[in-house]
Coordinates of C-alpha atoms in Angstrom, one line a residue:
X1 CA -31.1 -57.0 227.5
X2 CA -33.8 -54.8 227.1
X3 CA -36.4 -54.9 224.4
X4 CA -38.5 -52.0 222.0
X5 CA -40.8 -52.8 220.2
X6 CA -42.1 -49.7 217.3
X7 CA -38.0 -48.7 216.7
X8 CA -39.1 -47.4 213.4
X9 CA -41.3 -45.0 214.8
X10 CA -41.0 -41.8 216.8
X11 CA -42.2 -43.1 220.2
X12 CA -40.0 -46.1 219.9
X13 CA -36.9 -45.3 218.0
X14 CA -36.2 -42.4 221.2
X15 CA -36.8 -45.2 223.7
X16 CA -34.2 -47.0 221.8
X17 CA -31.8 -44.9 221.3
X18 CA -31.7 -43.3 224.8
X19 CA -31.1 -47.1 226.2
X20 CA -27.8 -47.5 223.8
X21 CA -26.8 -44.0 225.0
X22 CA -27.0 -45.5 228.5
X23 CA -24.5 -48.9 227.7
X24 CA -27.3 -50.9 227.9
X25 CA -27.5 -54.1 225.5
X26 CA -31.1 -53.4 223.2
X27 CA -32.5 -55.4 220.9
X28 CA -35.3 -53.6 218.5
X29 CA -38.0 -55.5 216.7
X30 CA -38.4 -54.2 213.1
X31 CA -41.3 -55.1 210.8
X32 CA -39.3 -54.5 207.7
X33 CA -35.3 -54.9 207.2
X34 CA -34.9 -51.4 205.7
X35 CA -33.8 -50.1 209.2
X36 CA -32.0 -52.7 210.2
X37 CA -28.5 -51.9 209.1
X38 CA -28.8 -48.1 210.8
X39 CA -30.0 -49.7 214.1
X40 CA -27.1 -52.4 213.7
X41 CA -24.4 -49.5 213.4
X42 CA -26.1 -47.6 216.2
X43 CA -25.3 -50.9 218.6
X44 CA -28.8 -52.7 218.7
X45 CA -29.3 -56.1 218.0
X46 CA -31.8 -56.3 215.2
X47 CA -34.9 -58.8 215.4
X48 CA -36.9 -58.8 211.9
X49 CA -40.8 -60.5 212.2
X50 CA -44.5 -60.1 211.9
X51 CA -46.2 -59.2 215.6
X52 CA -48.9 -61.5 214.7
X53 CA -46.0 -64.4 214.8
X54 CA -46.4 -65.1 218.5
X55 CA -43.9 -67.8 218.8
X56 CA -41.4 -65.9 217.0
X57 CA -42.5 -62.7 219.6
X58 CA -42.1 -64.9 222.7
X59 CA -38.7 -66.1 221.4
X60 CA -37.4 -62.8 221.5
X61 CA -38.8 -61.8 224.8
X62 CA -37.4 -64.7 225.9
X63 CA -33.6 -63.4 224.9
X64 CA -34.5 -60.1 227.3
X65 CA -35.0 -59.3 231.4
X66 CA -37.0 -55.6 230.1
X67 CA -39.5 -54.1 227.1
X68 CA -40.8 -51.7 226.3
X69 CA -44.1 -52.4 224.3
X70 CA -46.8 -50.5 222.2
X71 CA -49.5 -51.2 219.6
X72 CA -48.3 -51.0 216.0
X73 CA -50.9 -48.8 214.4
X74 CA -53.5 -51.3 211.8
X75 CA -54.3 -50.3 208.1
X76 CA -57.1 -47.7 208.3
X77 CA -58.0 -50.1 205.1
X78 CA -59.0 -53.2 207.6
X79 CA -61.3 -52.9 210.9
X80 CA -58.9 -51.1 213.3
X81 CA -60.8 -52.3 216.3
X82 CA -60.7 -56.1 215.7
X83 CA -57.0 -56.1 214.0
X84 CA -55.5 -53.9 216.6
X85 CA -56.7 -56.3 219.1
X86 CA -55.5 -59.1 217.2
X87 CA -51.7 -57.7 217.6
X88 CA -52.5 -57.2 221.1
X89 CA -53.2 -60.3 221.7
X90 CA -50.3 -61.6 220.2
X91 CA -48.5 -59.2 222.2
X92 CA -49.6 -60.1 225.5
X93 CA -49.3 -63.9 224.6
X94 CA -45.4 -63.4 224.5
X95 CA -45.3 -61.7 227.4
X96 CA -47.1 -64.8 229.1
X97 CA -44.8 -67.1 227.2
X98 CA -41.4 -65.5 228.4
X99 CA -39.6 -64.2 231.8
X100 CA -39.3 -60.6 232.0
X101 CA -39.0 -58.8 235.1
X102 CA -40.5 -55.4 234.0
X103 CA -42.7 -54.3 231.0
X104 CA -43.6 -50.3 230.0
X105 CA -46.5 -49.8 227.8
X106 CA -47.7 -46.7 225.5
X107 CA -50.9 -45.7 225.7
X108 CA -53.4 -42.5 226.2
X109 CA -55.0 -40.0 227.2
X110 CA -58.3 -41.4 227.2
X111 CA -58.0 -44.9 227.0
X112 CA -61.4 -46.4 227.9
X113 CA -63.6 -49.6 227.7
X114 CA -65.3 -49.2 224.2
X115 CA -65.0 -51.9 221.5
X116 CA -65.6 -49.1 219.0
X117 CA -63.7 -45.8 219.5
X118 CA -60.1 -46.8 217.1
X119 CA -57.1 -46.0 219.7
X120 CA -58.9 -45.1 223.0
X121 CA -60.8 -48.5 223.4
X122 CA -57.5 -51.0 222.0
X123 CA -55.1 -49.3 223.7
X124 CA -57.8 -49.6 227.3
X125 CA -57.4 -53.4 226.1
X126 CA -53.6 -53.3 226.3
X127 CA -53.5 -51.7 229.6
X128 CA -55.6 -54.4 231.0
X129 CA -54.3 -57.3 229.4
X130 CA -50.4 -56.0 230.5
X131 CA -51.8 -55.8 234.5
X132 CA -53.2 -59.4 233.6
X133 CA -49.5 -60.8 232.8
X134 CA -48.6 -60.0 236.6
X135 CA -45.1 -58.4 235.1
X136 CA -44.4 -55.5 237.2
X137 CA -46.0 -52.7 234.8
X138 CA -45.5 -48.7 233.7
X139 CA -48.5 -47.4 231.6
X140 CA -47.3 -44.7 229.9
X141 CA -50.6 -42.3 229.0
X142 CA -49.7 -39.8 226.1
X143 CA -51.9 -36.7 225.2
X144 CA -53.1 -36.1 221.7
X145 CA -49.2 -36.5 219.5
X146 CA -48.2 -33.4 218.4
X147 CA -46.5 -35.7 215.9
X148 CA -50.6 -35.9 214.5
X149 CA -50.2 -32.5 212.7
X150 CA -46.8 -33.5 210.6
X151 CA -48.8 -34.3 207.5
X152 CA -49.7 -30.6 207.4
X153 CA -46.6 -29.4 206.8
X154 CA -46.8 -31.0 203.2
X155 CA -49.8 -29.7 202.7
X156 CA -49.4 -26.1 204.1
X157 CA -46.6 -26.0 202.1
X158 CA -47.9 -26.4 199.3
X159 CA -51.6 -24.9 199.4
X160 CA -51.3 -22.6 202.7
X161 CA -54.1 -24.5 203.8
X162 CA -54.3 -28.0 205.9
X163 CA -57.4 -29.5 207.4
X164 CA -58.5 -30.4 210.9
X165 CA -61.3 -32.1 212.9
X166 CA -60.9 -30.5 216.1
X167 CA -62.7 -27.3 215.9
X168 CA -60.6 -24.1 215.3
X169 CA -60.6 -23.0 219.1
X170 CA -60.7 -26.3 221.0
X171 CA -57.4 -26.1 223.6
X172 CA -56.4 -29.4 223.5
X173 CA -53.3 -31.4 225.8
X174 CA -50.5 -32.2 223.6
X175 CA -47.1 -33.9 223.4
X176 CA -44.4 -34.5 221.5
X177 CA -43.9 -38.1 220.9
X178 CA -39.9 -37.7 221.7
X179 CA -41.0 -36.6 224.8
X180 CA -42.9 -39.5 225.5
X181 CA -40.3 -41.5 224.6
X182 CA -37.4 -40.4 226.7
X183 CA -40.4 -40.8 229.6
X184 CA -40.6 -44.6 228.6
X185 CA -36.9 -44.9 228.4
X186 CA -36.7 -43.8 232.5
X187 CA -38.8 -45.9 233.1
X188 CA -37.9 -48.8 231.9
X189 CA -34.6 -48.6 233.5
X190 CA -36.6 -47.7 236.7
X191 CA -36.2 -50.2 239.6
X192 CA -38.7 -52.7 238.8
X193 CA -40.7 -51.3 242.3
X194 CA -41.4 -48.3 239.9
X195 CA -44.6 -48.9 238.9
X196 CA -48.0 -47.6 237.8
X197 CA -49.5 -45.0 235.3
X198 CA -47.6 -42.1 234.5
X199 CA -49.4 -39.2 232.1
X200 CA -47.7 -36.7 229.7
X201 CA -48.6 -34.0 227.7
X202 CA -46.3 -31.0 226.4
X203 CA -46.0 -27.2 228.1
X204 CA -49.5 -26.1 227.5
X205 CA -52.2 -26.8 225.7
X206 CA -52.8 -25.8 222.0
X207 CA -55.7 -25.1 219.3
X208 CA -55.7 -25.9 215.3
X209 CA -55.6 -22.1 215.6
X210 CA -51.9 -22.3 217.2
X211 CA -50.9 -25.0 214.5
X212 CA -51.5 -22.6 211.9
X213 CA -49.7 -19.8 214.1
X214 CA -46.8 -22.5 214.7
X215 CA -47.0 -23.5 210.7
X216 CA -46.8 -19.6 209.6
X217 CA -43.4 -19.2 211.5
X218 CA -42.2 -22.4 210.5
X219 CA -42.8 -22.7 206.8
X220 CA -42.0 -18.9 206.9
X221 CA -45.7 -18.2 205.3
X222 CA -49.2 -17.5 206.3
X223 CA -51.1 -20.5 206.8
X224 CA -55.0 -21.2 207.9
X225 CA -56.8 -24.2 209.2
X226 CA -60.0 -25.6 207.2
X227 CA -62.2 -26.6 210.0
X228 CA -63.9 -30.0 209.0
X229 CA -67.8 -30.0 209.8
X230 CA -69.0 -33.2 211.9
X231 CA -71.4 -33.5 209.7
X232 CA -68.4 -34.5 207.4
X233 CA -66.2 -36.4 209.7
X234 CA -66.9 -39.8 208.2
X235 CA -67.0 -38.4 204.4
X236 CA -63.5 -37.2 205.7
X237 CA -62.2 -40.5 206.8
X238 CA -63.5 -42.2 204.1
X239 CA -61.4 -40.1 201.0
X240 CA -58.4 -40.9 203.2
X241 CA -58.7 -44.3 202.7
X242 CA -60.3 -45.6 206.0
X243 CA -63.0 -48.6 205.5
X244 CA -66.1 -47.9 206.8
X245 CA -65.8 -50.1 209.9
X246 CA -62.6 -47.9 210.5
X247 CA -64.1 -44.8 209.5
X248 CA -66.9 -44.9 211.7
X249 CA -64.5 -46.3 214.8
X250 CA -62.4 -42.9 214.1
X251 CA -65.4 -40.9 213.9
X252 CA -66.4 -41.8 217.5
X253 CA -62.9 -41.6 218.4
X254 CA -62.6 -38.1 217.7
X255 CA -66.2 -37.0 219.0
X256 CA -65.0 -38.3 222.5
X257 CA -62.1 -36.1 221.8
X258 CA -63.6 -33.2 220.8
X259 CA -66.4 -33.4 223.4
X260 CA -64.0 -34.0 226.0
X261 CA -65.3 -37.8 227.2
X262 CA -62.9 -38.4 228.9
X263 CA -60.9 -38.3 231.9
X264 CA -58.0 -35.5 232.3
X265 CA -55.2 -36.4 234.6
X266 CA -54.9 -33.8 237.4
X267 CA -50.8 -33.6 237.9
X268 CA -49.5 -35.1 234.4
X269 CA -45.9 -34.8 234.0
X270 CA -44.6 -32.4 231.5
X271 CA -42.8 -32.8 228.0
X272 CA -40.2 -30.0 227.4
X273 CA -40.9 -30.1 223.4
X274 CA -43.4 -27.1 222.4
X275 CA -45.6 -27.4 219.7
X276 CA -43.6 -25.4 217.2
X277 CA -40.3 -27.0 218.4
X278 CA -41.5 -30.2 217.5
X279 CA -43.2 -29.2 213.9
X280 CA -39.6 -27.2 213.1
X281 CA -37.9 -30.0 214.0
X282 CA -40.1 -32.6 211.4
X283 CA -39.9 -29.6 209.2
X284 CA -35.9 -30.2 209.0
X285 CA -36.1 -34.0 208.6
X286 CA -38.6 -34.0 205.9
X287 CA -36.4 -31.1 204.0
X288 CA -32.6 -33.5 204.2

């Protein structure tokens, strides 16, 4: 039996559903039962619980030999750092309490020892906590998610316009988070030798610039990108409902983004999704 945790989402739901493409026996772990029935129909066993429930975690990671495992995003409401490390820890606790033989884990591009800096310093946490267990281990690191700029389609749509941090002209490593996901899927099916980190970003490298280029051709319209000053970044964060702790732990997030703080892999692997691929392909969903 193999595990996912995150079905709902985009990283997740692939690595589930390229497992029950395989034969294999998957059980997904749903926050909330409105998926349940499809992943029921598609094969999967369904497991319905709060991450923060360890003993409930641990008694389904008890039921599988494989899993794959990432960090459910916190409300930017609450203090992202301290709840994200919370779920960790839950996290991590079931994989102490149980018996599996092989454990993949998302993270990214990035992923460094700050206790302040929203994904890059949790998702550092994560990775060391996982090599703690002593499970035999794949780290999956993901570049920037392409899947980041799917709430400007709504908003190109409408006004032609959608807003970014990144400066206009900063060529940035991308991925498409379907691509990451059937990455996690091999993986995890790997012989349990198979270990270590494993980077991925998409074909090239894009700028906010090439969003609005990919947008245009998409939505079948011009479109331009409103370049948000630094100056503004936390003003920004804040009138999208981020708390200040969380506000100011994206704020430094992004700066070690944007200046490039960080440590580019040298031979990552290579996503076959390009940037407007992936947008058209969110564009069709959203439309049904």
């Amino acid at each position: 039996m193999d595990i996912v945790l995150g079905a709902s989402g985009h990283v997740g739901g692939t690595v589930a559903r390229r497992l029950l493409e395989q034969g294999r026996a998957v059980t997904v772990v749903l926050h909330r039962s409105e998926q349940a029935a499809a992943w029921s129909a598609r094969g999967a066993s369904v497991v319905v619980l709060d991450v923060h429930d360890t003993a409930a975690l641990t008694a389904a990671f008890c039921k599988a030999r494989r899993a794959f495992l990432l960090n459910p995003p916190a409300s930017p409401s609450l203090d992202v750092d301290r709840e994200e490390r919370r779920t960790i820890q839950s996290i991590l606790d079931a994989v102490r309490g149980a018996s599996l033989e092989k454990i993949v884990v998302q993270s990214t591009y990035g992923a460094q020892d700050n206790p302040h800096c929203g994904d890059l310093g949790s998702l550092y946490t994560f990775e060391q906590g996982a090599r703690e267990t002593g499970v035999p281990l794949c780290i999956v690191r993901a570049a920037y998610f392409m899947s980041n700029w799917f709430g400007a389609l709504s908003t190109a749509r409408q006004s032609g316009v959608f807003s970014s941090l990144l400066p206009k002209d900063l060529k940035a490593p991308m991925v498409a988070p379907q691509d990451v996901g059937e990455l996690a899927a091999r993986l995890l099916v790997a012989p349990v030798e198979e270990t270590g980190t494993y980077s991925i970003e998409g074909p090239e490298t894009y700028t906010p610039e090439d969003v609005a280029t990919a947008l245009s051709a998409v939505l079948e319209g011009d479109v331009t990108v409103d370049e948000i000053p630094r100056s503004q970044w936390l003003e920004f964060y804040r009138s999208h409902g981020f708390c200040t702790e969380a506000a100011q732990s994206y704020a430094t997030m992004t700066g070690i983004f944007v200046d490039g703080r960080y440590e580019r892999p040298r031979t990552p692997l290579r996503g076959a999704t390009d940037l407007q691929t992936c947008l058209r392909d969110q564009a069709s969903i959203s439309s049904r």
